Amino acid sequence: MASVLGQFLRRSGTLVRTSCTTQARVASGLLHIQQHSSSSSSSSSMVEESTTPPESGRMSKSMLAYQQRAEAHDKFMVEQVAEYEIGRRHLANMMGEDPETFTQEDINAAIQYLLPSGLFEPSARPSMKHPSEVFIKKKAAEFDASGRPFHTFFYTGYPAFYEALHELGKTMISLEQFANKMARLKVESETSQAFNPGGTEWRSKGELSKMFLEELHNKHYVFFIQSMNRLLEHPYSSRAEDFIMRFRKVVLSRQSKEEIPKLLYTAEGVPYMTGSGKRKHAEATVTVYGRGSGKIEINEQDIRFFELIQDREQVVFPLQFTNLLGKVDLVANVTGAGLSSSAGAIRLATSLALQSFVDEHMREKMRLAGLLSKDFRIKERKKPGQKGARAKFTWKKR
């Protein structure tokens, strides 16, 4: 019995050991299968990630830097707009108005009422404007899905500025080609085809920065204006008028705002206009007649009323400047002081009368040349205790 029991125990122990070994092998196999499946799943996920990269992986460093700056700017603008709205509501409550209908015009009127200022410079006066008008705008992102910028000059740091320079260069080349073509054909135009910038001026550095949405440096602005001036001086620059006027602004002078009198006509149908001018103590009245032969009459005398050539040149200079010398007649009456001041008074009166005979561009050129402005210079009085207005008597110590 003992031997039989021992054999049974030995066999059961073997079965137990065999079952344990089998279970271990099965467990290890299952573990291997799980590891294999996990590795395959991870490899498949890596394949998927490689085929569909994350959003940040598709962006270039420039685009990431731009997005960071844009997010910071948007956050800053949100804070500023919130502060502006609080201030607007407080100001409306102070004025007893409805905050919901309190506009920017109401804000300006309230500030002018509550904080009156006698400062001459408007930019130094108290003001409250919307943050979008105060802070410079940011350019929108110009990147494609792969993170590449759309703009050719993006990596220059000033893409809009260099694009304008590139367009300027192409315009100069086209004008030179046109000029060479006209030279080969031996075509000469009687009238100048250079662009006349009368009444306009170049935009300031701040205005160009707002136009380009880029903060330009002084060297950029100076170089750009010099290049545009070279374009403006081209004999055929009028062909690029649209491009030039993009960077110029109209200057509204006081003269352009005044209404120019229309020409009057005599009984014979001859157009004429009268002008008055002063210089020192001299007063002149000049009548300019159209369809003339160039006759000049001064106090019932001809141009030899003035002995000096300089005074005669002062009288005929407005006629020469407007290309009307020999085409109109001039009758002047002058009273007052010396010949030099009389010539200055006739020059101003003639210029004012000639405004009705010329167009707006010529009037602007006359204004820039100083023909339409009164000369307020007078002789400085002698001072008591000295030799003249500035001269002193000779002083000797001994």
CSV table of C-alpha atoms in Angstrom, one decimal:
chain,number,residue,atom,x,y,z
A,1,MET,CA,0.0,0.0,0.0
A,2,ALA,CA,2.8,2.3,0.9
A,3,SER,CA,4.5,1.6,-2.4
A,4,VAL,CA,1.2,2.1,-4.3
A,5,LEU,CA,0.5,5.4,-2.4
A,6,GLY,CA,4.1,6.5,-3.0
A,7,GLN,CA,3.8,5.8,-6.7
A,8,PHE,CA,0.5,7.8,-6.8
A,9,LEU,CA,2.0,10.7,-5.0
A,10,ARG,CA,5.0,10.7,-7.2
A,11,ARG,CA,2.8,10.6,-10.3
A,12,SER,CA,0.5,13.4,-8.9
A,13,GLY,CA,3.6,15.5,-8.1
A,14,THR,CA,4.8,15.0,-11.6
A,15,LEU,CA,1.4,16.0,-13.0
A,16,VAL,CA,1.5,19.1,-10.7
A,17,ARG,CA,5.0,20.0,-11.8
A,18,THR,CA,4.0,19.3,-15.5
A,19,SER,CA,0.8,21.4,-15.1
A,20,CYS,CA,2.8,24.2,-13.5
A,21,THR,CA,5.4,24.1,-16.3
A,22,THR,CA,2.6,24.1,-18.9
A,23,GLN,CA,0.9,27.0,-17.3
A,24,ALA,CA,4.1,29.0,-17.1
A,25,ARG,CA,4.8,28.3,-20.7
A,26,VAL,CA,1.3,29.3,-21.7
A,27,ALA,CA,1.5,32.4,-19.6
A,28,SER,CA,4.8,33.3,-21.1
A,29,GLY,CA,3.4,32.7,-24.6
A,30,LEU,CA,0.4,34.9,-23.8
A,31,LEU,CA,2.8,37.6,-22.5
A,32,HIS,CA,4.8,37.3,-25.7
A,33,ILE,CA,1.7,37.6,-27.8
A,34,GLN,CA,0.6,40.7,-25.8
A,35,GLN,CA,4.0,42.3,-26.1
A,36,HIS,CA,4.0,41.6,-29.8
A,37,SER,CA,0.6,43.0,-30.2
A,38,SER,CA,1.5,46.1,-28.2
A,39,SER,CA,4.6,46.6,-30.2
A,40,SER,CA,2.7,46.2,-33.4
A,41,SER,CA,0.0,48.6,-32.2
A,42,SER,CA,2.7,51.1,-31.2
A,43,SER,CA,4.5,50.7,-34.5
A,44,SER,CA,1.1,51.2,-36.3
A,45,SER,CA,0.5,54.3,-34.2
A,46,MET,CA,3.9,55.6,-35.1
A,47,VAL,CA,3.2,55.0,-38.7
A,48,GLU,CA,-0.1,56.9,-38.3
A,49,GLU,CA,1.7,59.7,-36.6
A,50,SER,CA,4.3,59.9,-39.3
A,51,THR,CA,1.6,60.0,-42.0
A,52,THR,CA,-0.4,62.6,-40.1
A,53,PRO,CA,2.0,64.8,-38.2
A,54,PRO,CA,0.8,67.0,-35.4
A,55,GLU,CA,0.0,70.6,-36.1
A,56,SER,CA,3.1,72.0,-34.4
A,57,GLY,CA,5.4,69.7,-36.4
A,58,ARG,CA,4.1,71.1,-39.7
A,59,MET,CA,5.0,74.7,-38.8
A,60,SER,CA,8.3,76.4,-39.3
A,61,LYS,CA,10.0,78.3,-36.6
A,62,SER,CA,9.0,81.6,-38.2
A,63,MET,CA,5.4,80.6,-38.1
A,64,LEU,CA,5.6,79.4,-34.5
A,65,ALA,CA,7.2,82.7,-33.5
A,66,TYR,CA,4.6,84.7,-35.4
A,67,GLN,CA,1.8,82.8,-33.7
A,68,GLN,CA,3.3,83.4,-30.3
A,69,ARG,CA,3.5,87.2,-31.1
A,70,ALA,CA,0.0,87.2,-32.5
A,71,GLU,CA,-1.5,85.4,-29.5
A,72,ALA,CA,0.3,87.9,-27.2
A,73,HIS,CA,-1.0,90.8,-29.2
A,74,ASP,CA,-4.5,89.5,-29.3
A,75,LYS,CA,-4.4,89.0,-25.5
A,76,PHE,CA,-3.1,92.5,-25.1
A,77,MET,CA,-5.8,94.0,-27.3
A,78,VAL,CA,-8.5,92.1,-25.4
A,79,GLU,CA,-7.3,93.7,-22.2
A,80,GLN,CA,-7.0,97.1,-23.7
A,81,VAL,CA,-10.5,96.9,-25.2
A,82,ALA,CA,-11.9,95.8,-21.8
A,83,GLU,CA,-10.3,98.8,-20.1
A,84,TYR,CA,-11.6,101.1,-22.8
A,85,GLU,CA,-15.1,99.9,-22.4
A,86,ILE,CA,-14.9,100.4,-18.6
A,87,GLY,CA,-13.6,104.0,-19.1
A,88,ARG,CA,-16.3,104.7,-21.7
A,89,ARG,CA,-19.1,103.6,-19.3
A,90,HIS,CA,-17.6,105.6,-16.4
A,91,LEU,CA,-17.4,108.7,-18.7
A,92,ALA,CA,-21.0,108.2,-19.9
A,93,ASN,CA,-22.2,107.9,-16.3
A,94,MET,CA,-20.3,111.1,-15.4
A,95,MET,CA,-22.1,112.9,-18.2
A,96,GLY,CA,-25.5,111.4,-17.4
A,97,GLU,CA,-25.7,109.6,-20.7
A,98,ASP,CA,-26.7,106.1,-21.6
A,99,PRO,CA,-23.5,103.9,-21.8
A,100,GLU,CA,-24.9,101.7,-24.5
A,101,THR,CA,-25.3,104.6,-27.0
A,102,PHE,CA,-22.2,106.6,-25.9
A,103,THR,CA,-20.2,107.1,-29.2
A,104,GLN,CA,-16.7,108.3,-29.9
A,105,GLU,CA,-18.0,111.8,-30.7
A,106,ASP,CA,-19.6,111.9,-27.3
A,107,ILE,CA,-16.4,110.8,-25.7
A,108,ASN,CA,-14.4,113.6,-27.4
A,109,ALA,CA,-17.0,116.2,-26.4
A,110,ALA,CA,-17.0,114.9,-22.8
A,111,ILE,CA,-13.2,115.1,-22.5
A,112,GLN,CA,-13.2,118.6,-24.0
A,113,TYR,CA,-15.8,119.6,-21.4
A,114,LEU,CA,-14.3,117.9,-18.4
A,115,LEU,CA,-10.6,118.5,-19.3
A,116,PRO,CA,-10.3,121.7,-21.2
A,117,SER,CA,-6.9,122.3,-22.6
A,118,GLY,CA,-5.3,125.3,-24.3
A,119,LEU,CA,-2.4,123.4,-25.8
A,120,PHE,CA,-1.9,124.4,-29.5
A,121,GLU,CA,-0.7,120.9,-30.5
A,122,PRO,CA,-3.7,118.6,-30.9
A,123,SER,CA,-1.7,115.4,-30.2
A,124,ALA,CA,-0.7,116.8,-26.7
A,125,ARG,CA,-4.3,117.3,-25.6
A,126,PRO,CA,-6.2,114.7,-23.5
A,127,SER,CA,-7.9,112.0,-25.6
A,128,MET,CA,-9.5,108.6,-25.3
A,129,LYS,CA,-9.7,106.4,-28.4
A,130,HIS,CA,-10.5,102.8,-29.2
A,131,PRO,CA,-7.3,100.6,-28.9
A,132,SER,CA,-7.6,99.7,-32.6
A,133,GLU,CA,-6.9,103.3,-33.5
A,134,VAL,CA,-4.1,103.7,-31.0
A,135,PHE,CA,-2.0,100.6,-31.4
A,136,ILE,CA,-0.6,99.5,-34.7
A,137,LYS,CA,-2.3,96.7,-36.5
A,138,LYS,CA,-0.7,93.3,-37.0
A,139,LYS,CA,-0.4,91.5,-40.3
A,140,ALA,CA,-2.3,88.3,-40.8
A,141,ALA,CA,-0.4,85.1,-41.1
A,142,GLU,CA,0.8,84.3,-44.6
A,143,PHE,CA,1.7,80.6,-44.3
A,144,ASP,CA,0.4,77.6,-46.1
A,145,ALA,CA,-0.4,74.2,-44.6
A,146,SER,CA,3.2,73.1,-44.7
A,147,GLY,CA,4.4,76.2,-42.8
A,148,ARG,CA,5.9,78.0,-45.9
A,149,PRO,CA,5.2,81.7,-46.2
A,150,PHE,CA,3.2,82.9,-49.2
A,151,HIS,CA,5.1,86.1,-49.6
A,152,THR,CA,8.3,86.0,-51.6
A,153,PHE,CA,10.1,88.6,-49.4
A,154,PHE,CA,8.9,87.2,-46.1
A,155,TYR,CA,12.3,86.3,-44.7
A,156,THR,CA,13.6,89.8,-45.4
A,157,GLY,CA,11.7,91.0,-42.3
A,158,TYR,CA,10.1,93.8,-44.3
A,159,PRO,CA,8.2,92.0,-47.1
A,160,ALA,CA,5.8,94.8,-48.0
A,161,PHE,CA,8.6,97.4,-48.1
A,162,TYR,CA,10.8,95.3,-50.4
A,163,GLU,CA,7.9,94.4,-52.6
A,164,ALA,CA,7.3,98.1,-53.1
A,165,LEU,CA,11.0,98.6,-54.0
A,166,HIS,CA,10.8,95.6,-56.4
A,167,GLU,CA,7.8,97.2,-58.1
A,168,LEU,CA,9.7,100.5,-58.2
A,169,GLY,CA,12.6,98.8,-60.0
A,170,LYS,CA,10.3,97.2,-62.5
A,171,THR,CA,8.6,100.6,-63.2
A,172,MET,CA,12.0,102.3,-63.8
A,173,ILE,CA,13.0,99.5,-66.2
A,174,SER,CA,9.7,99.9,-68.2
A,175,LEU,CA,10.2,103.7,-68.4
A,176,GLU,CA,13.8,103.3,-69.6
A,177,GLN,CA,12.6,100.8,-72.3
A,178,PHE,CA,9.9,103.2,-73.4
A,179,ALA,CA,12.4,106.1,-73.5
A,180,ASN,CA,14.9,104.0,-75.6
A,181,LYS,CA,12.1,103.1,-77.9
A,182,MET,CA,11.1,106.7,-78.4
A,183,ALA,CA,14.8,107.6,-79.0
A,184,ARG,CA,15.1,104.9,-81.7
A,185,LEU,CA,12.0,106.1,-83.4
A,186,LYS,CA,13.3,109.7,-83.0
A,187,VAL,CA,10.0,110.8,-81.5
A,188,GLU,CA,10.2,114.0,-79.5
A,189,SER,CA,7.2,115.3,-77.6
A,190,GLU,CA,6.6,119.0,-77.6
A,191,THR,CA,5.2,118.9,-74.0
A,192,SER,CA,7.0,117.4,-71.1
A,193,GLN,CA,5.8,114.0,-70.0
A,194,ALA,CA,7.3,114.2,-66.5
A,195,PHE,CA,4.8,113.9,-63.7
A,196,ASN,CA,3.9,117.2,-62.0
A,197,PRO,CA,3.6,116.6,-58.2
A,198,GLY,CA,2.1,120.0,-57.5
A,199,GLY,CA,0.0,120.2,-54.4
A,200,THR,CA,1.3,116.8,-53.1
A,201,GLU,CA,4.1,115.6,-50.9
A,202,TRP,CA,5.6,112.3,-49.9
A,203,ARG,CA,4.0,110.4,-47.0
A,204,SER,CA,5.9,110.5,-43.7
A,205,LYS,CA,7.7,107.5,-42.2
A,206,GLY,CA,4.8,106.9,-39.8
A,207,GLU,CA,2.3,106.9,-42.7
A,208,LEU,CA,4.4,104.5,-44.8
A,209,SER,CA,4.8,102.2,-41.7
A,210,LYS,CA,1.0,102.1,-41.3
A,211,MET,CA,0.6,101.4,-45.1
A,212,PHE,CA,3.1,98.6,-45.1
A,213,LEU,CA,2.1,97.4,-41.5
A,214,GLU,CA,5.9,97.3,-40.8
A,215,GLU,CA,7.9,99.5,-38.5
A,216,LEU,CA,10.4,101.2,-40.9
A,217,HIS,CA,13.7,102.6,-39.8
A,218,ASN,CA,15.1,105.9,-40.9
A,219,LYS,CA,17.5,104.4,-43.4
A,220,HIS,CA,14.6,102.5,-45.0
A,221,TYR,CA,12.6,105.7,-45.4
A,222,VAL,CA,15.4,107.8,-46.7
A,223,PHE,CA,16.4,105.2,-49.3
A,224,PHE,CA,12.8,104.8,-50.4
A,225,ILE,CA,12.2,108.5,-50.8
A,226,GLN,CA,15.5,108.9,-52.7
A,227,SER,CA,14.5,106.1,-55.1
A,228,MET,CA,11.0,107.6,-55.6
A,229,ASN,CA,12.6,111.0,-56.4
A,230,ARG,CA,14.7,109.4,-59.1
A,231,LEU,CA,11.5,107.9,-60.5
A,232,LEU,CA,9.8,111.3,-60.3
A,233,GLU,CA,12.6,113.0,-62.2
A,234,HIS,CA,12.3,110.6,-65.2
A,235,PRO,CA,11.2,112.3,-68.4
A,236,TYR,CA,8.3,109.9,-68.8
A,237,SER,CA,7.4,109.6,-65.1
A,238,SER,CA,3.8,110.6,-65.9
A,239,ARG,CA,3.3,107.1,-67.2
A,240,ALA,CA,3.7,105.9,-63.6
A,241,GLU,CA,1.4,108.4,-62.0
A,242,ASP,CA,-0.8,105.8,-60.3
A,243,PHE,CA,2.3,104.1,-58.7
A,244,ILE,CA,3.7,107.5,-57.6
A,245,MET,CA,0.5,108.7,-56.1
A,246,ARG,CA,0.3,105.6,-53.8
A,247,PHE,CA,3.1,107.1,-51.7
A,248,ARG,CA,2.1,110.8,-52.0
A,249,LYS,CA,-0.7,112.8,-50.3
A,250,VAL,CA,-2.5,115.9,-51.3
A,251,VAL,CA,-1.6,119.0,-49.4
A,252,LEU,CA,-4.6,121.3,-49.1
A,253,SER,CA,-3.2,124.8,-49.2
A,254,ARG,CA,-5.1,127.9,-48.3
A,255,GLN,CA,-4.8,129.1,-51.8
A,256,SER,CA,-6.5,126.0,-53.2
A,257,LYS,CA,-9.4,126.5,-50.8
A,258,GLU,CA,-10.0,130.1,-52.0
A,259,GLU,CA,-12.3,130.5,-55.0
A,260,ILE,CA,-10.5,131.9,-58.0
A,261,PRO,CA,-12.5,134.6,-59.7
A,262,LYS,CA,-13.6,133.9,-63.2
A,263,LEU,CA,-12.4,136.0,-66.2
A,264,LEU,CA,-14.3,139.1,-67.1
A,265,TYR,CA,-15.0,140.3,-70.7
A,266,THR,CA,-15.0,143.7,-72.3
A,267,ALA,CA,-17.6,144.9,-74.7
A,268,GLU,CA,-15.3,143.6,-77.5
A,269,GLY,CA,-15.2,140.2,-75.9
A,270,VAL,CA,-11.6,140.4,-74.7
A,271,PRO,CA,-11.0,138.5,-71.4
A,272,TYR,CA,-9.4,140.5,-68.6
A,273,MET,CA,-8.8,140.3,-64.8
A,274,THR,CA,-7.6,142.9,-62.3
A,275,GLY,CA,-5.3,142.3,-59.3
A,276,SER,CA,-4.0,144.5,-56.5
A,277,GLY,CA,-0.7,144.2,-54.6
A,278,LYS,CA,1.4,145.9,-52.0
A,279,ARG,CA,5.2,146.1,-51.3
A,280,LYS,CA,6.4,148.3,-48.4
A,281,HIS,CA,4.6,151.6,-49.0
A,282,ALA,CA,3.9,151.0,-52.7
A,283,GLU,CA,0.4,150.0,-53.9
A,284,ALA,CA,-0.3,148.7,-57.4
A,285,THR,CA,-3.3,147.8,-59.5
A,286,VAL,CA,-2.7,145.7,-62.6
A,287,THR,CA,-5.2,144.7,-65.3
A,288,VAL,CA,-4.2,141.8,-67.6
A,289,TYR,CA,-5.9,141.5,-70.9
A,290,GLY,CA,-6.0,138.3,-72.9
A,291,ARG,CA,-5.4,137.9,-76.6
A,292,GLY,CA,-2.7,140.5,-76.4
A,293,SER,CA,0.6,141.1,-78.1
A,294,GLY,CA,2.8,141.5,-75.0
A,295,LYS,CA,2.3,145.3,-74.4
A,296,ILE,CA,3.3,146.5,-70.9
A,297,GLU,CA,2.1,149.9,-69.7
A,298,ILE,CA,3.1,151.3,-66.3
A,299,ASN,CA,1.7,154.7,-65.3
A,300,GLU,CA,1.1,155.5,-69.0
A,301,GLN,CA,4.7,154.5,-69.8
A,302,ASP,CA,6.3,151.4,-71.1
A,303,ILE,CA,8.7,149.0,-69.3
A,304,ARG,CA,11.4,151.7,-69.3
A,305,PHE,CA,9.5,153.2,-66.4
A,306,PHE,CA,12.0,151.3,-64.4
A,307,GLU,CA,15.6,152.1,-65.1
A,308,LEU,CA,17.2,149.1,-63.4
A,309,ILE,CA,17.1,145.7,-65.2
A,310,GLN,CA,16.4,144.0,-61.9
A,311,ASP,CA,13.1,145.9,-61.5
A,312,ARG,CA,12.1,145.2,-65.1
A,313,GLU,CA,12.8,141.5,-64.5
A,314,GLN,CA,10.5,141.6,-61.4
A,315,VAL,CA,7.7,142.9,-63.5
A,316,VAL,CA,7.9,140.3,-66.4
A,317,PHE,CA,8.8,137.3,-64.2
A,318,PRO,CA,5.1,136.2,-63.6
A,319,LEU,CA,4.5,136.4,-67.3
A,320,GLN,CA,7.6,134.3,-68.1
A,321,PHE,CA,6.8,131.8,-65.4
A,322,THR,CA,3.2,131.2,-66.7
A,323,ASN,CA,4.4,131.1,-70.4
A,324,LEU,CA,2.1,134.1,-71.1
A,325,LEU,CA,4.8,136.6,-72.1
A,326,GLY,CA,3.8,138.1,-75.5
A,327,LYS,CA,0.3,136.6,-75.3
A,328,VAL,CA,-1.3,139.1,-72.9
A,329,ASP,CA,-1.3,142.9,-72.3
A,330,LEU,CA,-0.5,144.4,-69.0
A,331,VAL,CA,-1.7,147.8,-67.7
A,332,ALA,CA,-0.5,148.9,-64.3
A,333,ASN,CA,-0.9,151.9,-62.0
A,334,VAL,CA,1.4,152.2,-59.0
A,335,THR,CA,1.8,154.7,-56.3
A,336,GLY,CA,3.9,155.0,-53.2
A,337,ALA,CA,7.6,154.7,-52.4
A,338,GLY,CA,10.6,153.8,-54.4
A,339,LEU,CA,11.1,151.9,-57.7
A,340,SER,CA,12.1,148.6,-56.0
A,341,SER,CA,9.0,148.4,-53.9
A,342,SER,CA,6.9,149.5,-56.9
A,343,ALA,CA,8.2,146.6,-59.0
A,344,GLY,CA,7.4,144.2,-56.1
A,345,ALA,CA,3.9,145.5,-55.9
A,346,ILE,CA,3.3,145.2,-59.6
A,347,ARG,CA,4.7,141.6,-59.6
A,348,LEU,CA,2.3,140.5,-56.8
A,349,ALA,CA,-0.7,142.2,-58.5
A,350,THR,CA,0.2,140.7,-61.9
A,351,SER,CA,0.5,137.2,-60.3
A,352,LEU,CA,-2.9,137.5,-58.6
A,353,ALA,CA,-4.5,138.6,-61.9
A,354,LEU,CA,-2.9,135.7,-63.9
A,355,GLN,CA,-4.5,133.1,-61.6
A,356,SER,CA,-7.7,133.3,-63.7
A,357,PHE,CA,-5.8,132.7,-66.9
A,358,VAL,CA,-4.0,129.4,-65.8
A,359,ASP,CA,-5.1,126.0,-64.6
A,360,GLU,CA,-4.9,124.6,-61.1
A,361,HIS,CA,-1.5,122.9,-61.6
A,362,MET,CA,0.1,126.2,-62.7
A,363,ARG,CA,-1.5,128.0,-59.8
A,364,GLU,CA,0.1,125.5,-57.4
A,365,LYS,CA,3.5,126.0,-59.1
A,366,MET,CA,3.1,129.8,-58.7
A,367,ARG,CA,2.3,129.3,-55.1
A,368,LEU,CA,5.4,127.2,-54.6
A,369,ALA,CA,7.5,129.8,-56.4
A,370,GLY,CA,6.3,132.5,-54.0
A,371,LEU,CA,4.5,134.5,-56.6
A,372,LEU,CA,1.2,134.6,-54.7
A,373,SER,CA,2.5,135.6,-51.3
A,374,LYS,CA,3.0,139.1,-50.1
A,375,ASP,CA,6.5,140.2,-49.3
A,376,PHE,CA,6.3,141.6,-45.8
A,377,ARG,CA,9.9,142.7,-45.6
A,378,ILE,CA,10.5,146.4,-44.8
A,379,LYS,CA,13.5,148.5,-44.1
A,380,GLU,CA,14.5,148.2,-40.4
A,381,ARG,CA,14.3,151.5,-38.6
A,382,LYS,CA,17.4,153.3,-37.3
A,383,LYS,CA,18.0,152.9,-33.6
A,384,PRO,CA,18.8,155.9,-31.4
A,385,GLY,CA,22.3,156.0,-30.1
A,386,GLN,CA,23.8,154.1,-33.0
A,387,LYS,CA,24.7,154.8,-36.6
A,388,GLY,CA,21.9,152.8,-38.3
A,389,ALA,CA,19.5,149.9,-37.8
A,390,ARG,CA,22.4,147.5,-36.8
A,391,ALA,CA,25.6,149.6,-37.3
A,392,LYS,CA,27.2,151.2,-34.3
A,393,PHE,CA,29.4,154.3,-34.0
A,394,THR,CA,33.1,153.7,-33.8
A,395,TRP,CA,34.1,153.4,-30.1
A,396,LYS,CA,37.5,154.3,-28.9
A,397,LYS,CA,38.7,153.8,-25.4
A,398,ARG,CA,41.2,156.7,-25.5
